[in-house]
Each structure stands twice: as structure tokens, then as C-alpha cells.
Coordinates of C-alpha atoms in Angstrom, one line a residue:
X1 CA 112.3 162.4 94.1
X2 CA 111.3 162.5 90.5
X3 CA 107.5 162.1 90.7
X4 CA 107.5 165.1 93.2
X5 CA 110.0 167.0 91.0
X6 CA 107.3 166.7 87.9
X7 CA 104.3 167.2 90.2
X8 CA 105.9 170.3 91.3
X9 CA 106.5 171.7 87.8
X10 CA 110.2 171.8 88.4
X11 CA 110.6 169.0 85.6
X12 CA 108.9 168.4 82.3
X13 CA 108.0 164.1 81.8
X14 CA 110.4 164.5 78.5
X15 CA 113.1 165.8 80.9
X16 CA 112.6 163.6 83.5
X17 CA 112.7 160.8 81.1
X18 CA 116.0 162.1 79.3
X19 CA 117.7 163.0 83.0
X20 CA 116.9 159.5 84.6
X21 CA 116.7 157.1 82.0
X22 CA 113.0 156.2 82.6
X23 CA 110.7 155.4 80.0
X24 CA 107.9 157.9 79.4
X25 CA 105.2 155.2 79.5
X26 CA 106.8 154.0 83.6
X27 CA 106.8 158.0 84.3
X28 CA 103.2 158.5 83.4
X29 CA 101.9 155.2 85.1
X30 CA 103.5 156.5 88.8
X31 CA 101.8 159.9 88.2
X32 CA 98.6 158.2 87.7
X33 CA 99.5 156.2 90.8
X34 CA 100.5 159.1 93.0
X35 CA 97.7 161.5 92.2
X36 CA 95.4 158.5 92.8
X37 CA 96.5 157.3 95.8
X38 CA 99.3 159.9 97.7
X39 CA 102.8 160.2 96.7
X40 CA 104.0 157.2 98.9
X41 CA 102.1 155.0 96.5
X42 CA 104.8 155.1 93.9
X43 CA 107.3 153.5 96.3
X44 CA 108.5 150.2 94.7
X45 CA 105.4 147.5 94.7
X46 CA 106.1 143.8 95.2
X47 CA 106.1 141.8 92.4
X48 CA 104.8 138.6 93.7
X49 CA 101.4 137.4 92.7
X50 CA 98.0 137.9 94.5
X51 CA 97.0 134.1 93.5
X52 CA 98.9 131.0 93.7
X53 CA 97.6 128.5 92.1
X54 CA 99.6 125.6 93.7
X55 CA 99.8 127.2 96.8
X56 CA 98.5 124.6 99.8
X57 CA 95.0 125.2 100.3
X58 CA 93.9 126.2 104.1
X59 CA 91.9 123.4 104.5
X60 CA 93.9 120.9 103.4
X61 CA 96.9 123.0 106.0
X62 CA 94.6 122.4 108.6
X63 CA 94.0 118.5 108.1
X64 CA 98.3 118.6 108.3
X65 CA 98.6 120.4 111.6
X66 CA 94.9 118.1 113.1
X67 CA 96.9 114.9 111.7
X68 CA 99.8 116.1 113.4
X69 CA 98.4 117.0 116.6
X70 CA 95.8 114.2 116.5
X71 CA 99.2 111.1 115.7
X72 CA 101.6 112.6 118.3
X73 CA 98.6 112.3 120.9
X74 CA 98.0 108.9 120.4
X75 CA 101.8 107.9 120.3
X76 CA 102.2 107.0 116.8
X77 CA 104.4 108.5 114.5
X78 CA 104.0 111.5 112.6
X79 CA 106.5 112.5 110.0
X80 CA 105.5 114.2 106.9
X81 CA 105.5 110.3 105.1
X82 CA 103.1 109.3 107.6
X83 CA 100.9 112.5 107.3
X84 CA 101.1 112.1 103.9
X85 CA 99.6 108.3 103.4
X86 CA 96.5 109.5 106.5
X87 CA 96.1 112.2 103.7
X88 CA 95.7 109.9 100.6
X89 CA 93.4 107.3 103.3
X90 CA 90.9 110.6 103.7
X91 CA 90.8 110.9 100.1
X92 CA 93.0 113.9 99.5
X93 CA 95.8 114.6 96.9
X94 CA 98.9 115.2 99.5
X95 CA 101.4 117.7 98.7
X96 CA 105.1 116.6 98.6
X97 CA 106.9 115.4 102.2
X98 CA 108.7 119.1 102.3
X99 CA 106.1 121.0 101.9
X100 CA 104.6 118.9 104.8
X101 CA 107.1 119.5 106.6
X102 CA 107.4 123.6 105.8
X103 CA 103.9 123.8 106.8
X104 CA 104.7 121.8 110.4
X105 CA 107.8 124.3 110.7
X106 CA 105.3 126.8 110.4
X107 CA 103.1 126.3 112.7
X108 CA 106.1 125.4 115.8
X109 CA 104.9 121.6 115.5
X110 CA 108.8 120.4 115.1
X111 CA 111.0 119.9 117.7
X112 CA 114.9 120.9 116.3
X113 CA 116.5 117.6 116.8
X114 CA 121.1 117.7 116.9
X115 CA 122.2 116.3 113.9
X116 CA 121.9 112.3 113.2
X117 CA 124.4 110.2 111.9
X118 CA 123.8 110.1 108.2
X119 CA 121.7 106.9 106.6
X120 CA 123.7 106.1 104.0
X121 CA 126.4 105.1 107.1
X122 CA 124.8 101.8 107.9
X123 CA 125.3 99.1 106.5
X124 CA 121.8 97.9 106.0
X125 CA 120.0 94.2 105.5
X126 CA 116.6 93.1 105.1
X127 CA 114.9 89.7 104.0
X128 CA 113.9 89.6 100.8
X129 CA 110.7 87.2 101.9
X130 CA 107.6 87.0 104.9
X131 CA 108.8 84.6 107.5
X132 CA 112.5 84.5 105.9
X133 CA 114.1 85.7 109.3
X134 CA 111.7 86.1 112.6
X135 CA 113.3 88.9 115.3
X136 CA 112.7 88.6 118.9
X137 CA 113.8 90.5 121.7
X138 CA 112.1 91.3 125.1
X139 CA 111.8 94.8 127.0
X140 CA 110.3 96.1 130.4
X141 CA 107.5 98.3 131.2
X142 CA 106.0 99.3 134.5
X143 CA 102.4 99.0 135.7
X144 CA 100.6 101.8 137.3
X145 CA 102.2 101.0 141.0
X146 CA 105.9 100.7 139.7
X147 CA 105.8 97.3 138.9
X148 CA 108.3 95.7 136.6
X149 CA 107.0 93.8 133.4
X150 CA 108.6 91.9 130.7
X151 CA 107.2 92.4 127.2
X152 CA 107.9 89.7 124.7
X153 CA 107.7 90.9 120.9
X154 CA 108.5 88.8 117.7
X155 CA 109.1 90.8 114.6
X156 CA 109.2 89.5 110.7
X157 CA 112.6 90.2 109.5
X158 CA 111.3 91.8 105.9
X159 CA 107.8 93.4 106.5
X160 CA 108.1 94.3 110.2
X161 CA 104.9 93.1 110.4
X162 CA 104.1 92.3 114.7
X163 CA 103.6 88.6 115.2
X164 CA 103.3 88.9 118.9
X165 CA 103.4 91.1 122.1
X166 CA 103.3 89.5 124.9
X167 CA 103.4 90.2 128.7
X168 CA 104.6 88.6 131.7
X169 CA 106.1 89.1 134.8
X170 CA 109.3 87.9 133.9
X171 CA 109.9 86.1 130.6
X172 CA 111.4 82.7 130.8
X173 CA 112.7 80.1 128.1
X174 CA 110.0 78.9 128.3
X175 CA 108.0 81.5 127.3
X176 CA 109.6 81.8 124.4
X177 CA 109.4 78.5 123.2
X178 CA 105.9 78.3 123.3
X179 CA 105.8 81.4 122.2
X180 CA 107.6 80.7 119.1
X181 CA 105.7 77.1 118.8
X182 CA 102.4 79.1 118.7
X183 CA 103.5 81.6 116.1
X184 CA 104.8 78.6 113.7
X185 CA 101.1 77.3 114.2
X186 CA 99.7 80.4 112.9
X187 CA 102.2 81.9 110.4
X188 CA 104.2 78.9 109.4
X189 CA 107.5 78.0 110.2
X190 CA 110.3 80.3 108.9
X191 CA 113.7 79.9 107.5
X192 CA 115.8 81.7 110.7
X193 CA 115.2 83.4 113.9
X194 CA 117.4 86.2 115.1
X195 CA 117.7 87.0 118.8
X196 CA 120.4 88.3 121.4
X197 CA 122.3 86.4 123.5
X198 CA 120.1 86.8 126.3
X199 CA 120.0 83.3 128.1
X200 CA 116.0 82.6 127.0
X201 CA 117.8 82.8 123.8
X202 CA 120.5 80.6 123.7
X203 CA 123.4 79.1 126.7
X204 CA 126.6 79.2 124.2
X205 CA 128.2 81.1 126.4
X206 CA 127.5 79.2 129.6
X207 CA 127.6 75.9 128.1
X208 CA 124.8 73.4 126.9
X209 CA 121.8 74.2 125.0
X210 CA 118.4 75.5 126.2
X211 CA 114.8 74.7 125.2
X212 CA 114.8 77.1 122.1
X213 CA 118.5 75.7 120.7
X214 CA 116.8 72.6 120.9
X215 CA 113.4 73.2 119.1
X216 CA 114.9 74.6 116.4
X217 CA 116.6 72.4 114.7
X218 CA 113.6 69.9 114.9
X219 CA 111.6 72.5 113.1
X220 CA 114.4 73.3 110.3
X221 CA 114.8 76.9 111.7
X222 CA 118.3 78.1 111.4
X223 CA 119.6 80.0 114.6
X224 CA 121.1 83.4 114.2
X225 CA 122.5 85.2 117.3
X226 CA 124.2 88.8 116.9
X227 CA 127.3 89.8 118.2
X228 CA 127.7 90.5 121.9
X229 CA 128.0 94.3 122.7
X230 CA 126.0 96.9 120.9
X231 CA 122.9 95.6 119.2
X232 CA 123.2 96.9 116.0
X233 CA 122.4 93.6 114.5
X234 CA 118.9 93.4 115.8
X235 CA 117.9 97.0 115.1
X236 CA 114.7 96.6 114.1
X237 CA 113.0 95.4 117.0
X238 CA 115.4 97.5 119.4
X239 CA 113.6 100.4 117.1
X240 CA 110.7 98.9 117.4
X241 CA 110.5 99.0 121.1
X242 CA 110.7 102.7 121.0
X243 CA 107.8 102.9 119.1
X244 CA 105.7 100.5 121.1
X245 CA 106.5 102.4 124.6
X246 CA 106.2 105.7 122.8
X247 CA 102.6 104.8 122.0
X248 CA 101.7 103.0 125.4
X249 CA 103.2 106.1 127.6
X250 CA 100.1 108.0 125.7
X251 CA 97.6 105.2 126.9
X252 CA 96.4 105.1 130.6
X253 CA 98.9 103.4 133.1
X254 CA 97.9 99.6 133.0
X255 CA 97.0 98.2 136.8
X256 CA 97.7 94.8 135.9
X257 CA 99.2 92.4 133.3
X258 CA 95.8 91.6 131.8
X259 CA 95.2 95.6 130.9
X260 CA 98.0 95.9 129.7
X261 CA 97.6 92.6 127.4
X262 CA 94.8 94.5 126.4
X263 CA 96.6 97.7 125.1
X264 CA 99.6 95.7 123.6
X265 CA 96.5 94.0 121.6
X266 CA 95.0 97.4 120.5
X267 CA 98.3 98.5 119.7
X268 CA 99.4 95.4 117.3
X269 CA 96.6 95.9 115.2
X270 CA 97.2 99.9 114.8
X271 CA 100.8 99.2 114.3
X272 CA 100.2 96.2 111.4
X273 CA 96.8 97.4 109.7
X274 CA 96.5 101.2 110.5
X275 CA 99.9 103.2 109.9
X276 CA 102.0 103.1 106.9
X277 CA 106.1 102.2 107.6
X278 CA 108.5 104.6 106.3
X279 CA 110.7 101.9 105.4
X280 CA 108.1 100.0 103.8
X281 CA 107.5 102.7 101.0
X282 CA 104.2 103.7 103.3
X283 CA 102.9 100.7 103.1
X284 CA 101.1 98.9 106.4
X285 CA 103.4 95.9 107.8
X286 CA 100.2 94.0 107.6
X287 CA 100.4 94.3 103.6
X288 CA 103.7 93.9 103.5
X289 CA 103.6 90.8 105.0
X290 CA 100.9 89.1 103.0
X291 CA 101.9 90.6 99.3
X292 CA 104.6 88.0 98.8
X293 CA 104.9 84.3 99.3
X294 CA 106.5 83.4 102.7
X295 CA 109.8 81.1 102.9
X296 CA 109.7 78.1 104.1
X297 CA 112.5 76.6 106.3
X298 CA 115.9 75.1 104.3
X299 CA 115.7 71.6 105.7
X300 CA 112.1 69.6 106.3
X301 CA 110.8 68.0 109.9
X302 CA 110.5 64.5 110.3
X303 CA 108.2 62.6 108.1
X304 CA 106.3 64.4 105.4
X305 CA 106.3 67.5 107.8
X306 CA 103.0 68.0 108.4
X307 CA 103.9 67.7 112.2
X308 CA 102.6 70.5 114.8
X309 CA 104.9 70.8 117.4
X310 CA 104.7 71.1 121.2
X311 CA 106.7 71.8 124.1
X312 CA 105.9 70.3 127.3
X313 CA 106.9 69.0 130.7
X314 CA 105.9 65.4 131.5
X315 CA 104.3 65.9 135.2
X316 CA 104.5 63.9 138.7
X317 CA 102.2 61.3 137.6
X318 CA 104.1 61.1 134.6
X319 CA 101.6 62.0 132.2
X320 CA 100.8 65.0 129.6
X321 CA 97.2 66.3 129.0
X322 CA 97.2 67.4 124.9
X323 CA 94.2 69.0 123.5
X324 CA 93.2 67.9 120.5
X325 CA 89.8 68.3 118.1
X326 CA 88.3 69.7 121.4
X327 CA 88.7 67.0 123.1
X328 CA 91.2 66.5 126.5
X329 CA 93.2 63.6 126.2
X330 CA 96.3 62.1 128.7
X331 CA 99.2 60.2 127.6
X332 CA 100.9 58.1 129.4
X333 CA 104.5 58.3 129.7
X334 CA 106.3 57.0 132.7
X335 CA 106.8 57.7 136.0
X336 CA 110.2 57.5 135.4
X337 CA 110.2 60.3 133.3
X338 CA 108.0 62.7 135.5
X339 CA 109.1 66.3 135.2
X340 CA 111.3 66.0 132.1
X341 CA 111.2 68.4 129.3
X342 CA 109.7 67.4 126.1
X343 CA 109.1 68.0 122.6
X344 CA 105.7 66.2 121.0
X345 CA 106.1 65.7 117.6
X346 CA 101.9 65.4 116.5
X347 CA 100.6 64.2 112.8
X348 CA 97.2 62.9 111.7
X349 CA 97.9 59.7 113.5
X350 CA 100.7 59.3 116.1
X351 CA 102.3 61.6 119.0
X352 CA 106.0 61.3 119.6
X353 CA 107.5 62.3 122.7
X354 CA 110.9 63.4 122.6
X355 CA 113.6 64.1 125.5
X356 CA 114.9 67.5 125.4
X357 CA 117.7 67.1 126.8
X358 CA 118.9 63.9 124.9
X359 CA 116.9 63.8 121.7
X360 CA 115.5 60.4 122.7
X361 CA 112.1 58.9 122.1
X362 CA 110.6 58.2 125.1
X363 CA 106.9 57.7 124.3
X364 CA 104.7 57.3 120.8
X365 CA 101.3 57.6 121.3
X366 CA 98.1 56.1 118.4
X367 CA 95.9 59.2 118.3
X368 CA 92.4 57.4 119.0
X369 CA 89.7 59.9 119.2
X370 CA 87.3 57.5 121.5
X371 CA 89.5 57.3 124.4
X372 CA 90.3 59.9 126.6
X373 CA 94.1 58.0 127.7
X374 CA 96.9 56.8 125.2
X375 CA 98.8 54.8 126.2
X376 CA 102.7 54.7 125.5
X377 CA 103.3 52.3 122.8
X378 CA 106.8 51.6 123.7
X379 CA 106.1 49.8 126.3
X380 CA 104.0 46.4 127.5
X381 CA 100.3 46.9 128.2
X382 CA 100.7 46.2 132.3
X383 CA 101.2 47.8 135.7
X384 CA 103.2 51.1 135.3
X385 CA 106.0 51.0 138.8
X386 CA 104.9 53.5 141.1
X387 CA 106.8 56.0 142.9
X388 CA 108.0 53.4 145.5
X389 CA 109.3 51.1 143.6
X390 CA 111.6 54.1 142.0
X391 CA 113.5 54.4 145.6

């Protein structure tokens, strides 16, 4: 070794110099170092700094791996993107998405995952507009004893924002009509809904139409149905549906259909006002959906389409009880029409009852706030038959 060749006298620091091609000035520095500090100090240093400047300070490490921790607890994602916007809500300066994502690595808070199929694969679409296309799609979910439940979710097309979760037993068509009729009420109507072919949905395939196919089209809404077989078509809310039972198997197991109303409640607002989407350039769907004008359906309802629209079934007395400035009020529409299916078309002054099945008017209605029962207009003030006269 040279340094213990010169402490030993066997070398001069000229000779050393001349024999090893070693500058004088390198030569005198390890002597320094070795009589300083022991002959194994003048093994080869690392050249790397003491201080980083942009190194990822330890507090704001341990807000990463707390967020982390704290958002896969409560069944909500978190991905560096996600980690990332929490980080900006607190108030701090995030570092980038992969050094995120070095510093999960780091502390064993990533699961290796195979290999996905790339992004750039699909062939993506998205509204440009709020309320340009409405998804809806149902899925199950247990109750604490086993239970099977039906969870009805409506989804807008562009900002993924959560119109609706709703529970039931067992969703029926018509459940999702007035479903959908309530949603138009509070959101507006939009331009197209896209669902499976599920029979709630549509009866193309086994002939006729159902309630939705026919309140549709009296609304202006165009009707989109994907292709039968793999669901790639409706992808957002079949991805959607992962992340709502992902974050309810963190909640407690619901008893009954009211609890778990409640947590599907809890869990809307978290989903639309309290995490960012990573598709929405982490951005809430909740913003999203109210940061650009919505669109309004291609063709117009009947009159100057300020109607609200309601779907109903007429019952054995042949009547319907409508609701209306907080007031209960029956209308009159026939015996003879007891148990039919009906749409009521409803403006400032006049309720229209329309057939289902047949598109014909059976009933309009003056809306008269001092009486309680309307009668049907289209027909003379009189005795109305009664059931056994109908035999």
C-alpha cells in the first residue's frame, strides 16, 4: 500500500508520486488522514454529499406513509395522485407522484401487482359536458347475516360525479324509473342514458318496451345500451363499483337496508366532495360536475317543457294521490283504468295522464289548489261506474 510504504520510510512522497502517478498534493492529504485517524482511513471515501437540499424532508415522509395508512383504512384510494392532492389540501408543497411512490416502496406499503394491460390499449370516450350521458348499472352486497342486496348507482358520463346510490332488496323497473324521474328533478334532464341490457333496462331482446324505454323518449333522453357480452362499454360505473365495495368492506357490516342507506350516503359525499379522481386531473367529481354548463336533451317535452314528470300506477279505486305545494291531492281517473301504468305529465296549471303502455291520454287534470280531488276533465261531471257494472 503506498501510504504505508511512505510511513514506513521505504518510499520518499517525490517517489511515490513519480512511481504511481499521484499528485503530491493527494499523497500529502491521505498522510494527514492516516496519521489522524489510523491507516484504514485512507480507504476510498464516498463522494456523495452530507446535505441534500431537495431531499424529502422526514416529516413531510411521514404525512406520505400516515396518508397512506390512514386512505387504505378507510377504503378509498391511495395512489401517489391521491396522496399528492391530500398533501396540497394540508397545505404542503407535494413532491412529484414517483418520488411518492419511491418513498411507499420504501417503507413495504405497495403490494407488487402482475403486469396490466397497457392504457394506451383502450379505446377511450368521455362526454365532453355534465349530464351529457348518465350511467347506470346495479350491483349486490350482503347485510351482516348474508343477505343479498341490490345497490342501484347512476353515474355522470363526464365528471363521474355520484348522482345516486341506492338500496333495495331487489331492484325493479320500477325502481329505476323513479329513480331516474327523481334525478331529472334535481340535476336536470340529460341528453342520453347508458345502461346494460339488463331487463330494468330495456326488453329488446324479449320483445316490447318497459317503463324506462317508454319514459325516455317523453323526456327527450336518447337511449344507449352497450353490446351484450363483456361490459367494456359501461366501464366506468363497472369501475366504479369496485371502489364503492372496496370502501364499504372497511365500514361495519350493515344489519339492515336502512344502515346501509346510511353508509352509501356517507360514502357519496366522500366520493364527490372529498377525494380527487385520477382521471379528473385530481380534481373532486363534485367540481367537475359543476365547472361547466350541463347539456340539455336534443329534442324538447311537450309544451314549453317546463313539465315535471311522474311515474305512477293508477290504483283499485282508480285514483292517484300527487303531492303538490305540500298539499295531498287525488285525481280521479277511472275505474276502468285501475292498476295501469302511467306517466303524469305536470306544469303550472294542468296534469296529464298518459297510458304506458299505449301513449294514450287517459286523464287531464286543472291543478286547483282549494280542492283536495281533481277531477278528470275528459270526461262528464257524473256518477263514475263502479266495479259491478265493469263485469
Amino acid at each position: 500500500m503506498i501510504i504505508a510504504r511512505i510511513l514506513t520510510q521505504q518510499l520518499t512522497i517525490t517517489q511515490a508520486a513519480t512511481e504511481y502517478g499521484i499528485s503530491r498534493r493527494q499523497l500529502h492529504r491521505l498522510l494527514a488522514r492516516a496519521r489522524a485517524d489510523g491507516i484504514d482511513a485512507v480507504e476510498p471515501r464516498s463522494r456523495k454529499p452530507q446535505t441534500n437540499p431537495r431531499q424529502t424532508p422526514d416529516h413531510l415522509r411521514t404525512s406520505i406513509i400516515e396518508l397512506r395508512q390512514h386512505l387504505t383504512a378507510t377504503g378509498h384510494d391511495a395512489g401517489p395522485v391521491t396522496i399528492a392532492w391530500h398533501l396540497e389540501q394540508e397545505g404542503h408543497t407535494p413532491p412529484s407522484t414517483s418520488t411518492i411512490r419511491r418513498i411507499l416502496h420504501a417503507a413495504h406499503l405497495i403490494t407488487p401487482e402482475p403486469r396490466k394491460r397497457p392504457k394506451n390499449s383502450f379505446t377511450r370516450f368521455e362526454a365532453d359536458y355534465p349530464n351529457e350521458t348518465w350511467q347506470s348499472d346495479f350491483t349486490h352486497w350482503p347485510l351482516k347475516d348474508g343477505t343479498d342486496t341490490e345497490i342501484l348507482n347512476c353515474l355522470d358520463d363526464h365528471s363521474r360525479y355520484l348522482l345516486d346510490n341506492r338500496a333495495f332488496a331487489r331492484v325493479t323497473g320500477d325502481h329505476v324509473v323513479n329513480t331516474f324521474l327523481t334525478l331529472t328533478e334535481l340535476h336536470g334532464v340529460p341528453a342520453s342514458a347508458l345502461t346494460d341490457n339488463g331487463v330494468v333496462y330495456t326488453t329488446r331482446f324479449v320483445g316490447g318496451r318497459n317503463a324506462f324505454e317508454h319514459v325516455l323518449p317523453l323526456l327527450g333522453v336518447t337511449q344507449k345500451n352497450g353490446s351484450p357480452g363483456p361490459p367494456q362499454t359501461q366501464g366506468k360505473i363497472e369501475r366504479f363499483h369496485q371502489t364503492q365495495k372496496r370502501w364499504l368492506a372497511r365500514q361495519p357490516p350493515a344489519s339492515t337496508l336502512q344502515e346501509l342507506q346510511a353508509q352509501l350516503d356517507r360514502f357519496a359525499h366522500e366520493y364527490n366532495e372529498q377525494r380527487p379522481h385520477r382521471a379528473l386531473n385530481r380534481v373532486t367529481p363534485g367540481h367537475a360536475y359543476r365547472a361547466r354548463p350541463k347539456t340539455l336533451p336534443s329534442s324538447t317535452r311537450p309544451g314549453d317543457g317546463n313539465y315535471r314528470v311522474r311515474y305512477d300506477r293508477v290504483d283499485p279505486a282508480g285514483k292517484i294521490s300527487l303531492r303538490r305545494a305540500g298539499r295531498m291531492h287525488h285525481l280521479g281517473i277511472g275505474i276502468t283504468h285501475k292498476q295501469k301504468r302511467v306517466i303524469l305529465l305536470i306544469d303550472e296549471h294542468t296534469v296529464t295522464v298518459v297510458h304506458l303502455n299505449t301513449g294514450e291520454v287517459i286523464a287531464t287534470h286543472q291543478i286547483d289548489h282549494t280542492r283536495s280531488y281533481w277531477r278528470n276533465q275528459q270526461r262528464e261531471p257524473g256518477r263514475w261506474p263502479d266495479s259491478r257494472s265493469l263485469r
